[in-house]
CSV table of C-alpha atoms in Angstrom, one decimal:
chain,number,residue,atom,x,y,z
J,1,UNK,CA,-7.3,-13.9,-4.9
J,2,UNK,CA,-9.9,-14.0,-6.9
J,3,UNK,CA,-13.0,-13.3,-5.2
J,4,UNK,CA,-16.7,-13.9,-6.5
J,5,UNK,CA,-19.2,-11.2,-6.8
J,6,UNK,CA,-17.3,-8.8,-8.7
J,7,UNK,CA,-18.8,-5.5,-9.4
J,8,UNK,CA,-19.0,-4.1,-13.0
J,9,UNK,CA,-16.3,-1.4,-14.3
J,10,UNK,CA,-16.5,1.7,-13.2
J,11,UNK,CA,-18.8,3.8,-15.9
J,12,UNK,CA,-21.5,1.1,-15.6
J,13,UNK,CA,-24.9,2.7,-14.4
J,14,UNK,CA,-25.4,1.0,-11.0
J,15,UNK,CA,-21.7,2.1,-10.1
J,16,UNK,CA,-20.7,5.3,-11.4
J,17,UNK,CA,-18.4,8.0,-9.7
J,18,UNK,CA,-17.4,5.0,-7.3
J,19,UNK,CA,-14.2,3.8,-9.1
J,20,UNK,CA,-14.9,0.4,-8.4
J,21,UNK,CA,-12.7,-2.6,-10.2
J,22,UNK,CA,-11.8,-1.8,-13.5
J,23,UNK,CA,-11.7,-5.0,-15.4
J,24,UNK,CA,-11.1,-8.8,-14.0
J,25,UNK,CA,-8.7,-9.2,-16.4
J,26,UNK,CA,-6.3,-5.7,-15.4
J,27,UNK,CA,-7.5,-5.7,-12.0
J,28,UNK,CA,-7.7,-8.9,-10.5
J,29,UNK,CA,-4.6,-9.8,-12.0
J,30,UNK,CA,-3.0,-7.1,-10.2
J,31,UNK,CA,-4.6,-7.8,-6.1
J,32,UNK,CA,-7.2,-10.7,-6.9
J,33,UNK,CA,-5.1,-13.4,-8.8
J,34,UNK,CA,-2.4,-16.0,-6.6
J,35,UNK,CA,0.3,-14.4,-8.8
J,36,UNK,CA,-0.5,-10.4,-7.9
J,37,UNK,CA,2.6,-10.2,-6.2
J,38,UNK,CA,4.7,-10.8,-9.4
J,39,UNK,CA,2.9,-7.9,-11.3
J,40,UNK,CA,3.3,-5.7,-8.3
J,41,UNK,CA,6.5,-5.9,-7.7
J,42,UNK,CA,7.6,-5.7,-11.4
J,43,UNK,CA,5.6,-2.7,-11.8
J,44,UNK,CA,7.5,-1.0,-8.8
J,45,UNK,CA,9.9,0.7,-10.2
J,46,UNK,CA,7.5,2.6,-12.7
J,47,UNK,CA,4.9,3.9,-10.6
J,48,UNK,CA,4.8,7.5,-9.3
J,49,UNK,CA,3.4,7.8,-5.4
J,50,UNK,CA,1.4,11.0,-5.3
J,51,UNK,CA,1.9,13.7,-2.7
J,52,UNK,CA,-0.8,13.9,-0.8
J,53,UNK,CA,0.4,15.9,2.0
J,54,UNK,CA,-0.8,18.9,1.3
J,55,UNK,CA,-4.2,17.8,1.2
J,56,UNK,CA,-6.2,18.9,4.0
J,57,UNK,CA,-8.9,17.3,6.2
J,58,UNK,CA,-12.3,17.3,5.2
J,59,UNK,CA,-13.1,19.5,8.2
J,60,UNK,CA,-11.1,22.4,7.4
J,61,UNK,CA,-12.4,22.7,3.4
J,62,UNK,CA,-15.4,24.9,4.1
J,63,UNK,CA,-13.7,27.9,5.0
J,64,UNK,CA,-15.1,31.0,4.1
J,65,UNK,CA,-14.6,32.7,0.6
J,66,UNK,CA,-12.1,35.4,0.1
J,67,UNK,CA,-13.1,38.9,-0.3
J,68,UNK,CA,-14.3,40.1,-3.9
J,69,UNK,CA,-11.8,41.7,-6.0
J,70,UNK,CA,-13.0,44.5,-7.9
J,71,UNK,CA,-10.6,44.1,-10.9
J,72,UNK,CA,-10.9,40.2,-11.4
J,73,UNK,CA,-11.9,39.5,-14.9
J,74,UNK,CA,-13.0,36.1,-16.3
J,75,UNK,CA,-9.8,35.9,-18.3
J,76,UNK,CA,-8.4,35.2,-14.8
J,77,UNK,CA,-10.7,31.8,-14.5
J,78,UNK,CA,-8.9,28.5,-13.7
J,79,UNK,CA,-8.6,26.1,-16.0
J,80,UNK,CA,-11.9,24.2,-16.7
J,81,UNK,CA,-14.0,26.8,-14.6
J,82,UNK,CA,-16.9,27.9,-16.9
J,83,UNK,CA,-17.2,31.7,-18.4
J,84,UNK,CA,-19.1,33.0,-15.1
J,85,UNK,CA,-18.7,35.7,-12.7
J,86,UNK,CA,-15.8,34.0,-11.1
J,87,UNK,CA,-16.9,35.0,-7.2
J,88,UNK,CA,-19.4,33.0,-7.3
J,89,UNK,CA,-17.2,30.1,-7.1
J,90,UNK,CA,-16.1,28.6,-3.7
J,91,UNK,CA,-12.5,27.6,-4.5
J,92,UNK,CA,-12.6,24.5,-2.1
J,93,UNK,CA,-9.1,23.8,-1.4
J,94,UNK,CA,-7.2,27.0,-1.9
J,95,UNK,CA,-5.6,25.5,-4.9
J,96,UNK,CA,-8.2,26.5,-7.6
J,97,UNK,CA,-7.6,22.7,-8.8
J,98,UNK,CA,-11.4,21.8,-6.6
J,99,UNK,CA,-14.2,24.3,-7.0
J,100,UNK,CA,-17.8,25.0,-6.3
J,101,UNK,CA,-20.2,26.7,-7.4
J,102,UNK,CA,-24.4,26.7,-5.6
J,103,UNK,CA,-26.7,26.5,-8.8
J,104,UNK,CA,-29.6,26.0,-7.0
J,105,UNK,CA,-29.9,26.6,-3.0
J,106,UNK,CA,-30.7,24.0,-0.5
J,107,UNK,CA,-32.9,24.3,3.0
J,108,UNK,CA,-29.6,25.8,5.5
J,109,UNK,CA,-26.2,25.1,6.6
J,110,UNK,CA,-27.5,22.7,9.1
J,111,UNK,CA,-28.9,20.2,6.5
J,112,UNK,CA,-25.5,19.6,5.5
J,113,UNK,CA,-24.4,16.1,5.8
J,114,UNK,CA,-21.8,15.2,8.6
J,115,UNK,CA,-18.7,12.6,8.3
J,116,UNK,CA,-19.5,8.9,8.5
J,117,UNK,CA,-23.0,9.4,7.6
J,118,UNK,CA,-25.0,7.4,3.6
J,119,UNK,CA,-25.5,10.2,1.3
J,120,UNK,CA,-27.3,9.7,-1.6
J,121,UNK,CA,-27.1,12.3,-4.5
J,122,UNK,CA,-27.7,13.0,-8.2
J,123,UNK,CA,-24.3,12.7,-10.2
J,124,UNK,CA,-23.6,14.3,-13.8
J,125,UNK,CA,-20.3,13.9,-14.8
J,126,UNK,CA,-18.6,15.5,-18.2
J,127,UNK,CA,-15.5,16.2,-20.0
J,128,UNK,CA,-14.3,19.6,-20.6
J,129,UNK,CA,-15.6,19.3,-24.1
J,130,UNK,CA,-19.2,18.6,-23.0
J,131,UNK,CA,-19.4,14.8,-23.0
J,132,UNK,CA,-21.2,13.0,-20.6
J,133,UNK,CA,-19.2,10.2,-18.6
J,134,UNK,CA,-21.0,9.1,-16.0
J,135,UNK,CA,-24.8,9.7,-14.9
J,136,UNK,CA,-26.5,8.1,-11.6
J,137,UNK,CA,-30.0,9.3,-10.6
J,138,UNK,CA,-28.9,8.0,-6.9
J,139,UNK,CA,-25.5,7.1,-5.9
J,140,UNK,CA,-25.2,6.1,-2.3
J,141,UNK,CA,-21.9,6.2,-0.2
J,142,UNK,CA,-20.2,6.6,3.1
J,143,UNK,CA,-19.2,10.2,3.8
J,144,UNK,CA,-15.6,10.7,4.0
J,145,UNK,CA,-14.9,6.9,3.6
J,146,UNK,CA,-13.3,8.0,0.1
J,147,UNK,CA,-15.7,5.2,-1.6
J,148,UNK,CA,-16.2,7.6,-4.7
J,149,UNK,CA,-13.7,10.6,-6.5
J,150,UNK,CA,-12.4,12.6,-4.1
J,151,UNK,CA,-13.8,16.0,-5.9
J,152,UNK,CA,-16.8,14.1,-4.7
J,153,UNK,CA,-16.4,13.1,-1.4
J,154,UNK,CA,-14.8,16.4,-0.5
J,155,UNK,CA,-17.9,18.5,-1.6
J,156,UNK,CA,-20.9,16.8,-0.7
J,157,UNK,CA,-20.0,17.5,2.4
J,158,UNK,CA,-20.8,21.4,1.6
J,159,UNK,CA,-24.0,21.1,0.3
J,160,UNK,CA,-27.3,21.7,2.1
J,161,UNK,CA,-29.8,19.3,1.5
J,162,UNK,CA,-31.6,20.0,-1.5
J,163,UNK,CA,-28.5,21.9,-3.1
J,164,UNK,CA,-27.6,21.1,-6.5
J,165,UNK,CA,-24.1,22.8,-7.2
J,166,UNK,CA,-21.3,22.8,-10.1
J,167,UNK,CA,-18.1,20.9,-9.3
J,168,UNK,CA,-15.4,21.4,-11.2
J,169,UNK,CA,-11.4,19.4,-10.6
J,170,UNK,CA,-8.5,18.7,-11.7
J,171,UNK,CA,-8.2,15.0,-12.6
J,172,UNK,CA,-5.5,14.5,-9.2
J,173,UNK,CA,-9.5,14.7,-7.4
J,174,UNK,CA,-10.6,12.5,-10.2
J,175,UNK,CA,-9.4,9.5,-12.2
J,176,UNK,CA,-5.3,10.9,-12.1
J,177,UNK,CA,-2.9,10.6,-14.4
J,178,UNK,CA,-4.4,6.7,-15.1
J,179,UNK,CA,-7.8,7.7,-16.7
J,180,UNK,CA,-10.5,5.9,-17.1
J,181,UNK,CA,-10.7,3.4,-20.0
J,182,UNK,CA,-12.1,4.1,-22.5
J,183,UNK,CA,-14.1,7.2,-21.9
J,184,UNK,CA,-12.3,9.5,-19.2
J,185,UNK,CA,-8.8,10.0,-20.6
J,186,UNK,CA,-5.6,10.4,-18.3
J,187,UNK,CA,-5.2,13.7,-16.8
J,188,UNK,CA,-8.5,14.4,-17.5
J,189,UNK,CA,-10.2,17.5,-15.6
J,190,UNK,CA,-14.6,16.7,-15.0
J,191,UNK,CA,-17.5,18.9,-14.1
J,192,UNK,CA,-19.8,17.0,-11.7
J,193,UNK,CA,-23.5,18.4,-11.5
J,194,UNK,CA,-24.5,16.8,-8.4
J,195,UNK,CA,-27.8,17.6,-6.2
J,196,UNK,CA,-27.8,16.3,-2.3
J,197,UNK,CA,-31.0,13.8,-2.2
J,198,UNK,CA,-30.9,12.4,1.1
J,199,UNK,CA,-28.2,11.9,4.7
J,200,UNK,CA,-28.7,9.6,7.3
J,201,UNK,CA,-26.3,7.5,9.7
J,202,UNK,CA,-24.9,4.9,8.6
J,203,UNK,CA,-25.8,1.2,9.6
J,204,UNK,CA,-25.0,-0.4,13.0
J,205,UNK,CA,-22.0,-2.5,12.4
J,206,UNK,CA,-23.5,-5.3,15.3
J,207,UNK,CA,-26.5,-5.6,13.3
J,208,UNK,CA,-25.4,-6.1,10.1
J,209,UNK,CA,-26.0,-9.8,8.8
J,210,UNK,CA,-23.2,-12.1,7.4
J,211,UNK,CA,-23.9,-11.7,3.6
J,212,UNK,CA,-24.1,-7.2,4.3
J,213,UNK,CA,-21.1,-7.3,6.4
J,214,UNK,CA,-19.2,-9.3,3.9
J,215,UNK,CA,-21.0,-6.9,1.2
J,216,UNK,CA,-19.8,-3.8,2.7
J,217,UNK,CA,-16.0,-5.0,3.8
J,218,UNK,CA,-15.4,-6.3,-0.3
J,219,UNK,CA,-16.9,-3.0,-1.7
J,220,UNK,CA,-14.3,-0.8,0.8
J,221,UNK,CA,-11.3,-3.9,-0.5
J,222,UNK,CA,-12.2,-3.0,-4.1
J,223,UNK,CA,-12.1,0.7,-3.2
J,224,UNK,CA,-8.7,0.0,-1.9
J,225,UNK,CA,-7.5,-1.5,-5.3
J,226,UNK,CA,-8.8,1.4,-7.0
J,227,UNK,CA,-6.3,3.5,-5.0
J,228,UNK,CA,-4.0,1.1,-5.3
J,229,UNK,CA,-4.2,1.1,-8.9
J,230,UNK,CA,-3.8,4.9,-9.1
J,231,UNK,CA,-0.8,4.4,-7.3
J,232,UNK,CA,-2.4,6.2,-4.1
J,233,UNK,CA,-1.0,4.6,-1.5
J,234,UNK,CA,-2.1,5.9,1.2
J,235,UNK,CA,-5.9,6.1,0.5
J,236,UNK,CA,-6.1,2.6,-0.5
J,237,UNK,CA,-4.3,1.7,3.2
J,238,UNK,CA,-7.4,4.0,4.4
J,239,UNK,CA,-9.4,1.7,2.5
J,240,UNK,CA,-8.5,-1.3,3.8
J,241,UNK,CA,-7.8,-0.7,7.2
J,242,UNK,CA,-11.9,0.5,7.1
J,243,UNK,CA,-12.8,-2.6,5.7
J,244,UNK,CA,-10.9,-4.3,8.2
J,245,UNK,CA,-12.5,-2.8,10.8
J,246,UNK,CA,-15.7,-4.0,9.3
J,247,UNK,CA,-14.9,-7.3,9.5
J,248,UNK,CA,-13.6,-7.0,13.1
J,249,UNK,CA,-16.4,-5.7,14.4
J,250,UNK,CA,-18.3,-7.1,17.4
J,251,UNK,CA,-21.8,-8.5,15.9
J,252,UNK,CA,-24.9,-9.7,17.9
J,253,UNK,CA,-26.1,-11.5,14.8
J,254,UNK,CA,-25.1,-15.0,14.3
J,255,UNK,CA,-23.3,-16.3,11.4
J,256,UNK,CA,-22.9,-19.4,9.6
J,257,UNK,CA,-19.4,-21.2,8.8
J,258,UNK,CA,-19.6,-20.5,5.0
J,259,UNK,CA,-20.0,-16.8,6.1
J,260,UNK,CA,-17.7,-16.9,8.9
J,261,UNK,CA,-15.3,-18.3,5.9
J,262,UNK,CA,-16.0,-15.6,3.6
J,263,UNK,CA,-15.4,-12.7,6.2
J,264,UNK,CA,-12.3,-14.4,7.1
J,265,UNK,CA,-10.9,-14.7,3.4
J,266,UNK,CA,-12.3,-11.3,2.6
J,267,UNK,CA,-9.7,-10.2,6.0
J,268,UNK,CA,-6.7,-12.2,4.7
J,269,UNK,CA,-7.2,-10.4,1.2
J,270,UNK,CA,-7.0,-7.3,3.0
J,271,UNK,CA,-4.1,-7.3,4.7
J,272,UNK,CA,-2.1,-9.1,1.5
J,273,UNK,CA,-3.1,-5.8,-0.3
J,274,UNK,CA,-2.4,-3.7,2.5
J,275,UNK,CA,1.0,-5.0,3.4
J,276,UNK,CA,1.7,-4.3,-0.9
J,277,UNK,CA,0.7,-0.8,0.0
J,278,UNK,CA,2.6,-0.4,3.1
J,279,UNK,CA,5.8,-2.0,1.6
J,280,UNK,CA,5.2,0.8,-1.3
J,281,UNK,CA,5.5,3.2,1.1
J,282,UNK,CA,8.7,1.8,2.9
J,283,UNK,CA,6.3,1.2,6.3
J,284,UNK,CA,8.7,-2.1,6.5
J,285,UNK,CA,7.5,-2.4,10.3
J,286,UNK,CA,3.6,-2.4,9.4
J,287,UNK,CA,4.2,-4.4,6.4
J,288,UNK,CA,5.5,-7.2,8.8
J,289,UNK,CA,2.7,-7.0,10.7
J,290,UNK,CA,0.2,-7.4,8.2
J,291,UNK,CA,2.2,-10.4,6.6
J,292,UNK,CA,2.2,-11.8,10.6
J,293,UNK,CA,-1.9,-11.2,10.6
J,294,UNK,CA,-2.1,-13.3,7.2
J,295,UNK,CA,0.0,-15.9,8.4
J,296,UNK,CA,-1.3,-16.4,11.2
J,297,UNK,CA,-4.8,-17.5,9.6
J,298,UNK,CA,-2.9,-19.6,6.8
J,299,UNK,CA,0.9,-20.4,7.3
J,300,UNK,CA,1.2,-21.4,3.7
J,301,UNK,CA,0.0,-18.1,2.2
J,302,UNK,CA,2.3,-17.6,-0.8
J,303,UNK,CA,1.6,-13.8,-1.2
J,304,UNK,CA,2.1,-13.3,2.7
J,305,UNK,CA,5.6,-15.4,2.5
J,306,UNK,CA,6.6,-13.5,-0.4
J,307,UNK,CA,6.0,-10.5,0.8
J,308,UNK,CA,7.5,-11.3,4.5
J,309,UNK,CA,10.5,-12.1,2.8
J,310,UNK,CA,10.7,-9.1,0.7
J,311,UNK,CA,10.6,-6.7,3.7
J,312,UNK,CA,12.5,-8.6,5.8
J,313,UNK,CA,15.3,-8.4,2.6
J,314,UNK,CA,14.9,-4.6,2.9
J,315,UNK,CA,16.1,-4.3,6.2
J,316,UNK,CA,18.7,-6.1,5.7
J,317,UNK,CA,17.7,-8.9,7.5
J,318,UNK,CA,18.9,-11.5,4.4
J,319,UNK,CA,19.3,-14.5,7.2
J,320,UNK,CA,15.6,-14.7,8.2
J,321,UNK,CA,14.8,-13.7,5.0
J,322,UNK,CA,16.1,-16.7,2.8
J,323,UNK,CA,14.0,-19.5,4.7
J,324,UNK,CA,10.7,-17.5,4.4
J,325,UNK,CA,11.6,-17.3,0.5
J,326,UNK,CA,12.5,-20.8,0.1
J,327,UNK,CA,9.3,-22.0,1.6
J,328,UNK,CA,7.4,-19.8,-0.8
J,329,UNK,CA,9.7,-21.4,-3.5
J,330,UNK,CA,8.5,-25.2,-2.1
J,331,UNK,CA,5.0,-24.3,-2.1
J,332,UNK,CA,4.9,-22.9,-5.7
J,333,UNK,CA,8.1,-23.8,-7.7
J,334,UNK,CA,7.6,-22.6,-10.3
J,335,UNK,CA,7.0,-19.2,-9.8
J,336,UNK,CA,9.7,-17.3,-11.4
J,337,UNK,CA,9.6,-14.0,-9.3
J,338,UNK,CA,10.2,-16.1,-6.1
J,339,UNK,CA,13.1,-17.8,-7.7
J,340,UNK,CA,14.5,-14.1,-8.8
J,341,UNK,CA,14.2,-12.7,-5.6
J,342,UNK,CA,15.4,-15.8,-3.8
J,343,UNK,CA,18.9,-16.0,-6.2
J,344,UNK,CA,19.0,-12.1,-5.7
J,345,UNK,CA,19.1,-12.3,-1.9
J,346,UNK,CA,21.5,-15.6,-1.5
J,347,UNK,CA,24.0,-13.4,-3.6
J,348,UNK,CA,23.5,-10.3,-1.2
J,349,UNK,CA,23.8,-12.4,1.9
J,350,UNK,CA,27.1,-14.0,0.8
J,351,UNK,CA,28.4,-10.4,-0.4
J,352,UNK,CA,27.5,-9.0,3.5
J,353,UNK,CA,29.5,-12.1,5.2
J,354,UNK,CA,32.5,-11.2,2.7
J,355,UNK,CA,31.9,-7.7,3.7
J,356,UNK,CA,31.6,-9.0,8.1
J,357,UNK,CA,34.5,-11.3,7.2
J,358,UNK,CA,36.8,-8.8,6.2
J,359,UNK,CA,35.6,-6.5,8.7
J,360,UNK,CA,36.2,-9.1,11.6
J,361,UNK,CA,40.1,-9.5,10.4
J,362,UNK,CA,40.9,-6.2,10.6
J,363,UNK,CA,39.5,-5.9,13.7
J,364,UNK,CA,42.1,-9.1,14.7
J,365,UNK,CA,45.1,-7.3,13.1
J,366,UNK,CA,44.7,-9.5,10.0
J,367,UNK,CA,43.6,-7.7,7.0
J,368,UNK,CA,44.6,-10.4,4.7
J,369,UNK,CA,44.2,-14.1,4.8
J,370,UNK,CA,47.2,-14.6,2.3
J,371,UNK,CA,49.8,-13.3,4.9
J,372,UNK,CA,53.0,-16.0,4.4
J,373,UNK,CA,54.9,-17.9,7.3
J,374,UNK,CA,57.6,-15.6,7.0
J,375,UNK,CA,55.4,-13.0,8.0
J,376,UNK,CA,54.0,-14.4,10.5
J,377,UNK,CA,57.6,-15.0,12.1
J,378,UNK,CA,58.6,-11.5,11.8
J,379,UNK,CA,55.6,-10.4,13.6
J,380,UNK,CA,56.4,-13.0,16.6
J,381,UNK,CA,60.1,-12.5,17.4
J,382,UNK,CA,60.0,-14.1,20.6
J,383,UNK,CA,58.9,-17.2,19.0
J,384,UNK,CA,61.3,-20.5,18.7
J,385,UNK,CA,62.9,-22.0,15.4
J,386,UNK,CA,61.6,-25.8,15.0
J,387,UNK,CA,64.8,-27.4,14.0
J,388,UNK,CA,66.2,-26.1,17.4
J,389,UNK,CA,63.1,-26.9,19.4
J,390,UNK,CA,63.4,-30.5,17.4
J,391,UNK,CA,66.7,-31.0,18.5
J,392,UNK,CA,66.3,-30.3,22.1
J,393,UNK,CA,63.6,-33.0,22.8
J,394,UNK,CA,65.5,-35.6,20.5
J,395,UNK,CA,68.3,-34.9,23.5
J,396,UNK,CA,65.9,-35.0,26.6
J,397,UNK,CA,64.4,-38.1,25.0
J,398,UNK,CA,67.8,-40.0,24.3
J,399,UNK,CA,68.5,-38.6,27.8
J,400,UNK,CA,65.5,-40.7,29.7
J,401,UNK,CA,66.4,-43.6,27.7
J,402,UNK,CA,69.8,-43.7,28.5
J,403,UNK,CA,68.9,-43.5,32.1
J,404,UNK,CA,66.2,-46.0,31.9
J,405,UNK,CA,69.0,-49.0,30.8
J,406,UNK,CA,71.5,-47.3,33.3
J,407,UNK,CA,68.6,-48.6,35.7
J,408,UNK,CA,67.8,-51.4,34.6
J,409,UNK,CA,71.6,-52.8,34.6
J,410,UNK,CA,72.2,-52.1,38.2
């Protein structure tokens, strides 16, 4: 799926914190390329979902700071947390892996920015060793749409306009266990310096034109493969299902067929991706549906097939699974991960009708289809021998024909 346009790595000045696309080499062969199902499903097995569940909204993080303790001492400072009095940090998330610290006021609590709503600010980003990784002198994004780090997108929302503050996380609220290559390394903790410029609300969806809606749904799809990429799941469905509201949206601008094209191949990228992130999770049901979206819009979407296939196979469903499979298989035949998945499933459906087969004959009374004539006579004793039941009709027969010439004389 490669799609044109890409934006530059992440690092690069016009797009750092955002965590777009690494590389269209890793990246796109991953979610972009015709074959990203092959490298996703091989790489299954060795990813690690991260737990998200205890983190909380973005409404509940700017609850007030705990009372002072007198006999803190800045021994007792979280890691990365800089040698300051440590109450005048905001510990953001209860955690101590998010934290905050004001470094230079802003105009009031009301000037904060709200949810949904362009923010532009000033972004500083270093190491814990003092090197810088990332500097933007105005990095614009959606509030709470999760388009940049999430140490990121759950402070701004804290500042007052005109506040620059201290940010300092753990790398879960950064780049993860992944990194950043080559200058953020994995598990990597940052310090953000980061000054609130400007807030306002965000742009009327019906008045976008083709080329921004298209615009804005790719750089939420690339967001989306970010997560993806990290191996969080359930922020890159986030991702995508925003950017598939984009494109869904009701418009009073008129487009042209090569946009109306784009839009709808930017949609059918979308839910490919999402239906990898939802099968990732086990959402089999939501999976299907996604695959059902895609194929509706092109029946001979190899990714979609594949992918139908492979959920339907996980529940079990190895019947209505084969077909799908096998017309993936006609359309591409030499794929290699459709031909693995295809022999895997033919040998799982004929194991389950061994397993019904044998299930149904015990059911009968017949656990065995090797039982001998002998014992089936000794389970019907009420049955007649053949040699007398032979017999007895050679007699009636000779019988009738004996009366027949009897007749026929007279």
């Amino acid at each position: 799926m490669a799609s044109s346009g890409e934006e530059p790595r992440n690092g690069s000045p016009d797009r750092a914190g955002t965590g777009t696309e690494p590389s269209p080499t890793a990246d796109a062969a991953q979610l972009d390329t015709a074959e990203d199902f092959e490298v996703l499903e091989e790489e299954e097995e060795e990813e690690e979902e991260e737990d998200l569940s205890e983190l909380p909204p973005l409404e509940d993080v700017g609850r007030p700071l705990a009372p002072p303790r007198e006999d803190t001492q800045p021994s007792e400072q979280g890691r990365g947390e800089v040698a300051e009095d440590p109450q005048e940090w905001l510990d953001v998330l209860g955690s101590g892996l998010l934290k905050k610290k004001t470094l230079v006021p802003g105009q009031g609590v009301d000037t904060r920015p709200r949810k949904g709503q362009d923010v532009t600010v000033r972004l500083k980003a270093t190491l814990e060793d003092g090197s810088v990784v990332e500097e933007n002198p105005a990095l614009t994004f959606t509030l709470g749409d999760c388009d940049v780090l999430q140490a990121l997108d759950l402070c701004v929302q804290l500042l007052e306009m005109g506040e620059t503050a201290l940010i300092v996380a753990d790398a879960k609220y950064c780049y993860g266990a992944q990194g950043r290559s080559p200058d953020i390394p994995p598990n990597a903790a940052l310090t953000l310096e980061v000054e609130l410029l400007a807030a306002q609300d965000a742009p009327d969806l019906e008045l976008l034109s083709g080329k921004e809606k298209i615009e804005l749904a790719n750089r939420k799809r690339e967001r989306g493969n970010f997560f993806y990429q990290q191996a969080d799941y359930v922020l890159a469905i986030n991702s995508y299902d925003i950017a598939l509201k984009i494109i869904s949206s009701s418009s009073k601008v008129d487009f042209s067929p090569d946009e109306e094209a784009e839009l709808l191949d930017v949609k059918v990228k979308c839910l490919n991706n999402l239906a990898a992130s939802q099968l990732k999770l086990d959402h089999y049901e939501a999976a299907l549906k996604s695959c059902n979206l895609v194929l509706e819009h092109q029946p001979g979407n190899i990714k979609a097939l594949f992918r139908k296939g492979k959920v339907l196979a996980q529940q079990g469903e190895y019947r209505e699974a084969i077909p799908i499979l096998k017309a993936a298989l006609k359309l591409e035949p030499s794929n290699k991960t459709i031909h693995a998945e295809l022999s895997k499933l033919v040998k799982k459906h004929a194991d389950q009708k061994n397993v019904e087969t044998e299930m149904y004959r015990k059911m009968l009374g017949n656990p065995s289809a090797a039982g001998t004539p002998g014992k089936c006579k000794d389970k019907l004793p009420w049955s007649i021998p053949w040699k007398w039941l032979f017999g007895a009709t050679a007699i009636a027969l000779g019988g009738v024909a004996l009366s027949v010439v009897i007749a026929a004389r007279n």
